[in-house]
Amino acid sequence: MAAEFLVSSDVDGTLLGDQRALDAFSHWLEQRRDSIRLVYNSGRSVDSLRQSVSSTTLPEPDAYIGNVGTEIEICAHDRGLDDWPSLKGRWDPDDVRAALEGFPSLEPQPDIFQSPFKVSYFVFDATSEELDGWQAALDQRALAVQLVYSSERDLDVLPQGVNKGSAAAHLADYWRIPSDRVIVCGDSGNDLSMFAQGFYGVVVGNALPELAVLKSSRVYHAQQEFAAGVAEGLEHWISKADKDVTALA
Ligand code: GLC
Ligand code: MG
């Protein structure tokens, strides 16, 4: 049997966005399904991702990572992983809100987008000085948090060290899949942490400048957009790994 890969892909703007591209991806995946553990890794909640799987032609995954890495659910278990997220310091969502209350440009996202381990705002075109200022206000309360800014609009406050990338790494460990068998795919800022784990990466052709600037021999920039770009990139890395195995044999 072919070696197993963990594919951790963002959903909105990566797999979803173009129906023909999704059809091409689904067809590609069918040929490879036995050798891939498919994980949807999104800023949305796991519940919202499940709804998308039932209302679109997105293939059934093996696991979900939701709310920007803060929840992990393996489909066969039907409930979240107990030991995730692992907190490295003080996390208190009410205190996060209190620390950021005095910044009028921060508009809290609707309640359905908030979760116990993610406090999110809308804020347009934030500068790095503003981001530093918000981080300083959070540090003053001794909160161990990180800020993730995406699409020049979404600001997520997360427990320090918990993000899409560390969640994918946790799942790879859980399934005992080595990091050179993990491929991550994305299109925007909240995907950056997935590319910082030493995994192989795929940036879809329609990615925002936040990701388009990634330069590494482990990052493949697809020509094609949305899910067709995902299939193009996965084929690139998987056929390369197959060739390396043949060369060693
Ligand atoms: C999704 C979430 C939103 C978050 C954004 C970026 O759109 O619904 O809460 O801010 O992803 O991570
Ligand atoms: Mg996206």
Short mmCIF file of C-alpha atoms and ligand atoms in Angstrom, two decimals:
data_model
loop_
_atom_site.label_atom_id
_atom_site.label_comp_id
_atom_site.label_asym_id
_atom_site.label_seq_id
_atom_site.Cartn_x
_atom_site.Cartn_y
_atom_site.Cartn_z
CA MET A 1 0.00 0.00 0.00
CA ALA A 2 1.18 3.54 -0.75
CA ALA A 3 2.60 5.49 2.20
CA GLU A 4 0.03 7.42 4.17
CA PHE A 5 -0.16 11.21 4.06
CA LEU A 6 -1.96 13.62 6.34
CA VAL A 7 -3.47 16.42 4.26
CA SER A 8 -4.51 19.41 6.35
CA SER A 9 -6.44 21.81 4.17
CA ASP A 10 -8.15 25.10 4.80
CA VAL A 11 -11.73 25.20 3.50
CA ASP A 12 -13.01 28.70 2.59
CA GLY A 13 -11.06 30.18 -0.32
CA THR A 14 -9.00 26.98 -0.58
CA LEU A 15 -11.30 23.97 -1.19
CA LEU A 16 -14.49 26.01 -1.48
CA GLY A 17 -14.88 28.84 -3.97
CA ASP A 18 -15.19 27.18 -7.37
CA GLN A 19 -17.45 24.18 -8.02
CA ARG A 20 -15.57 22.90 -11.07
CA ALA A 21 -12.32 23.03 -9.13
CA LEU A 22 -13.95 21.10 -6.27
CA ASP A 23 -15.19 18.47 -8.74
CA ALA A 24 -11.64 18.10 -10.08
CA PHE A 25 -10.29 17.75 -6.52
CA SER A 26 -12.95 15.16 -5.57
CA HIS A 27 -12.07 13.13 -8.64
CA TRP A 28 -8.33 13.36 -7.84
CA LEU A 29 -8.96 12.35 -4.23
CA GLU A 30 -10.96 9.26 -5.19
CA GLN A 31 -7.87 7.79 -6.84
CA ARG A 32 -5.76 8.47 -3.72
CA ARG A 33 -8.31 8.14 -0.92
CA ASP A 34 -6.77 5.02 0.71
CA SER A 35 -3.43 6.71 1.26
CA ILE A 36 -4.70 10.06 2.57
CA ARG A 37 -6.01 11.15 5.96
CA LEU A 38 -8.00 14.21 5.02
CA VAL A 39 -8.36 16.97 7.62
CA TYR A 40 -10.36 20.18 7.18
CA ASN A 41 -8.57 22.91 9.11
CA SER A 42 -10.60 26.11 9.28
CA GLY A 43 -11.36 29.31 11.14
CA ARG A 44 -14.96 28.14 11.38
CA SER A 45 -16.31 25.82 14.06
CA VAL A 46 -16.44 22.05 13.54
CA ASP A 47 -20.27 22.24 13.54
CA SER A 48 -20.21 24.77 10.74
CA LEU A 49 -17.73 22.63 8.77
CA ARG A 50 -19.96 19.57 9.17
CA GLN A 51 -22.84 21.59 7.74
CA SER A 52 -20.72 22.52 4.74
CA VAL A 53 -19.87 18.87 4.15
CA SER A 54 -23.57 17.99 4.10
CA SER A 55 -24.64 20.94 1.95
CA THR A 56 -21.82 20.90 -0.65
CA THR A 57 -19.88 18.24 -2.54
CA LEU A 58 -16.90 18.52 -0.16
CA PRO A 59 -15.69 14.94 0.40
CA GLU A 60 -16.07 13.45 3.90
CA PRO A 61 -12.85 14.09 5.84
CA ASP A 62 -11.19 11.89 8.49
CA ALA A 63 -10.99 14.73 11.02
CA TYR A 64 -11.86 18.38 11.56
CA ILE A 65 -9.77 21.15 13.09
CA GLY A 66 -12.04 24.10 13.84
CA ASN A 67 -11.95 27.62 15.27
CA VAL A 68 -8.39 28.31 14.08
CA GLY A 69 -6.77 25.24 15.59
CA THR A 70 -8.56 25.37 18.94
CA GLU A 71 -10.76 22.29 18.41
CA ILE A 72 -9.87 18.90 16.93
CA GLU A 73 -12.45 16.25 16.17
CA ILE A 74 -11.70 12.85 14.68
CA CYS A 75 -14.72 11.73 12.68
CA ALA A 76 -14.62 8.13 13.87
CA HIS A 77 -14.77 9.33 17.52
CA ASP A 78 -17.50 11.92 17.00
CA ARG A 79 -16.21 14.16 19.78
CA GLY A 80 -13.30 16.48 20.42
CA LEU A 81 -9.81 15.31 21.42
CA ASP A 82 -9.70 15.59 25.22
CA ASP A 83 -6.14 16.84 25.53
CA TRP A 84 -6.57 19.75 23.12
CA PRO A 85 -5.99 22.66 23.28
CA SER A 86 -3.03 22.39 25.61
CA LEU A 87 -2.59 25.73 27.38
CA LYS A 88 0.88 27.11 28.01
CA GLY A 89 -0.20 29.96 30.27
CA ARG A 90 -3.18 32.00 31.43
CA TRP A 91 -6.18 32.03 29.12
CA ASP A 92 -9.41 33.81 30.04
CA PRO A 93 -11.74 34.93 27.21
CA ASP A 94 -13.57 37.46 29.43
CA ASP A 95 -10.26 39.03 30.34
CA VAL A 96 -9.28 39.15 26.64
CA ARG A 97 -12.50 41.06 25.90
CA ALA A 98 -11.90 43.41 28.84
CA ALA A 99 -8.32 44.12 27.72
CA LEU A 100 -9.46 45.07 24.20
CA GLU A 101 -12.66 46.91 25.14
CA GLY A 102 -11.05 50.33 24.90
CA PHE A 103 -10.08 50.00 21.21
CA PRO A 104 -12.99 51.34 19.15
CA SER A 105 -11.68 49.99 15.83
CA LEU A 106 -12.15 46.44 17.13
CA GLU A 107 -15.67 45.25 16.39
CA PRO A 108 -16.47 41.95 18.10
CA GLN A 109 -17.55 39.30 15.58
CA PRO A 110 -21.09 37.89 16.08
CA ASP A 111 -21.51 35.41 18.95
CA ILE A 112 -21.68 32.38 16.64
CA PHE A 113 -18.05 33.03 15.69
CA GLN A 114 -16.83 33.20 19.29
CA SER A 115 -15.77 30.08 21.16
CA PRO A 116 -14.25 29.18 24.54
CA PHE A 117 -10.73 29.31 23.09
CA LYS A 118 -11.08 31.98 20.39
CA VAL A 119 -12.10 35.62 20.72
CA SER A 120 -12.57 37.24 17.31
CA TYR A 121 -13.02 40.78 15.98
CA PHE A 122 -13.48 42.53 12.67
CA VAL A 123 -10.93 45.26 12.07
CA PHE A 124 -10.07 46.54 8.63
CA ASP A 125 -6.53 47.16 7.36
CA ALA A 126 -4.82 46.84 10.75
CA THR A 127 -1.22 48.09 10.87
CA SER A 128 1.62 46.30 12.64
CA GLU A 129 1.70 49.15 15.20
CA GLU A 130 -1.96 48.54 16.03
CA LEU A 131 -1.32 44.81 16.36
CA ASP A 132 1.59 45.55 18.73
CA GLY A 133 -0.68 47.86 20.77
CA TRP A 134 -3.37 45.17 21.19
CA GLN A 135 -0.76 42.58 22.09
CA ALA A 136 0.68 44.98 24.72
CA ALA A 137 -2.79 45.50 26.26
CA LEU A 138 -3.19 41.71 26.52
CA ASP A 139 0.33 41.26 27.94
CA GLN A 140 -0.48 43.80 30.65
CA ARG A 141 -3.07 41.39 32.00
CA ALA A 142 -0.54 38.56 31.91
CA LEU A 143 -2.57 36.64 29.34
CA ALA A 144 -0.66 34.01 27.34
CA VAL A 145 -2.21 34.75 23.96
CA GLN A 146 -1.35 35.24 20.31
CA LEU A 147 -2.97 37.38 17.65
CA VAL A 148 -3.75 36.04 14.18
CA TYR A 149 -4.75 38.58 11.55
CA SER A 150 -6.24 37.46 8.20
CA SER A 151 -7.72 38.88 5.04
CA GLU A 152 -7.18 42.46 6.28
CA ARG A 153 -10.36 41.95 8.26
CA ASP A 154 -10.34 39.13 10.83
CA LEU A 155 -8.50 39.33 14.13
CA ASP A 156 -8.42 36.18 16.25
CA VAL A 157 -7.09 36.10 19.80
CA LEU A 158 -6.03 32.54 20.65
CA PRO A 159 -4.19 30.84 23.51
CA GLN A 160 -0.46 31.10 22.92
CA GLY A 161 0.89 28.24 20.82
CA VAL A 162 -2.56 27.04 19.74
CA ASN A 163 -3.22 27.59 16.06
CA LYS A 164 -3.94 25.71 12.84
CA GLY A 165 -0.31 24.61 12.56
CA SER A 166 0.15 23.28 16.09
CA ALA A 167 -3.23 21.52 15.88
CA ALA A 168 -2.20 19.78 12.63
CA ALA A 169 1.09 18.76 14.29
CA HIS A 170 -0.81 17.40 17.29
CA LEU A 171 -3.03 15.31 15.03
CA ALA A 172 -0.02 14.04 13.05
CA ASP A 173 1.56 12.89 16.35
CA TYR A 174 -1.70 11.32 17.45
CA TRP A 175 -1.88 9.32 14.21
CA ARG A 176 1.90 8.75 14.24
CA ILE A 177 2.36 10.28 10.81
CA PRO A 178 5.88 11.72 10.37
CA SER A 179 6.14 15.40 9.47
CA ASP A 180 7.51 14.66 5.99
CA ARG A 181 4.21 12.94 5.29
CA VAL A 182 2.13 16.00 6.20
CA ILE A 183 0.96 18.40 3.49
CA VAL A 184 -0.86 21.62 4.34
CA CYS A 185 -2.91 23.80 1.98
CA GLY A 186 -4.21 27.32 2.35
CA ASP A 187 -5.00 30.77 0.98
CA SER A 188 -4.84 33.37 3.79
CA GLY A 189 -3.24 34.66 7.00
CA ASN A 190 -4.75 32.21 9.46
CA ASP A 191 -3.09 29.42 7.43
CA LEU A 192 0.43 30.80 7.95
CA SER A 193 1.04 28.77 11.12
CA MET A 194 0.52 25.56 9.13
CA PHE A 195 3.47 26.56 6.95
CA ALA A 196 5.70 27.16 9.98
CA GLN A 197 5.83 23.52 11.12
CA GLY A 198 8.27 22.18 8.52
CA PHE A 199 5.49 20.37 6.65
CA TYR A 200 5.15 20.37 2.87
CA GLY A 201 2.85 23.16 1.76
CA VAL A 202 0.54 24.14 -1.07
CA VAL A 203 -0.54 27.74 -1.66
CA VAL A 204 -3.49 27.92 -4.04
CA GLY A 205 -3.30 30.22 -7.08
CA ASN A 206 -5.93 32.61 -5.70
CA ALA A 207 -4.16 33.06 -2.33
CA LEU A 208 -4.00 36.48 -0.70
CA PRO A 209 -0.63 38.31 -0.61
CA GLU A 210 -0.29 37.13 3.02
CA LEU A 211 0.58 33.67 1.68
CA ALA A 212 1.69 34.45 -1.84
CA VAL A 213 4.95 35.81 -0.33
CA LEU A 214 5.94 32.48 1.29
CA LYS A 215 9.25 31.36 -0.21
CA SER A 216 10.60 27.95 0.72
CA SER A 217 11.66 24.80 -1.09
CA ARG A 218 8.86 23.10 0.88
CA VAL A 219 6.13 25.42 -0.36
CA TYR A 220 4.52 24.82 -3.75
CA HIS A 221 2.66 27.74 -5.33
CA ALA A 222 -0.07 26.23 -7.50
CA GLN A 223 -0.96 27.72 -10.87
CA GLN A 224 -4.57 26.71 -10.47
CA GLU A 225 -7.07 28.26 -8.12
CA PHE A 226 -9.12 26.91 -5.21
CA ALA A 227 -9.52 23.10 -4.97
CA ALA A 228 -7.90 22.54 -8.38
CA GLY A 229 -4.77 24.22 -6.96
CA VAL A 230 -4.97 21.89 -3.94
CA ALA A 231 -5.07 18.82 -6.24
CA GLU A 232 -2.21 20.23 -8.33
CA GLY A 233 -0.04 20.80 -5.24
CA LEU A 234 -0.86 17.48 -3.58
CA GLU A 235 -0.03 15.64 -6.79
CA HIS A 236 3.28 17.54 -6.91
CA TRP A 237 4.35 16.52 -3.40
CA ILE A 238 2.94 13.00 -3.42
CA SER A 239 4.45 12.06 -6.77
CA LYS A 240 7.77 13.50 -5.57
CA ALA A 241 7.61 11.33 -2.43
CA ASP A 242 6.73 8.28 -4.57
CA LYS A 243 9.78 8.98 -6.76
CA ASP A 244 12.04 9.36 -3.71
CA VAL A 245 10.84 5.96 -2.43
CA THR A 246 11.51 4.37 -5.84
CA ALA A 247 14.99 5.91 -5.94
CA LEU A 248 15.78 4.39 -2.53
CA ALA A 249 14.52 0.93 -3.47
C1 GLC B 1 -13.45 32.33 9.93
C2 GLC B 1 -14.08 32.48 11.31
C3 GLC B 1 -13.75 33.83 11.90
C4 GLC B 1 -12.25 34.04 11.90
C5 GLC B 1 -11.71 33.87 10.48
C6 GLC B 1 -10.20 34.00 10.41
O1 GLC B 1 -14.03 33.20 9.03
O2 GLC B 1 -15.49 32.35 11.21
O3 GLC B 1 -14.22 33.89 13.24
O4 GLC B 1 -11.93 35.32 12.39
O5 GLC B 1 -12.05 32.57 10.01
O6 GLC B 1 -9.53 33.06 11.20
MG MG B 2 -9.24 30.46 3.73
#
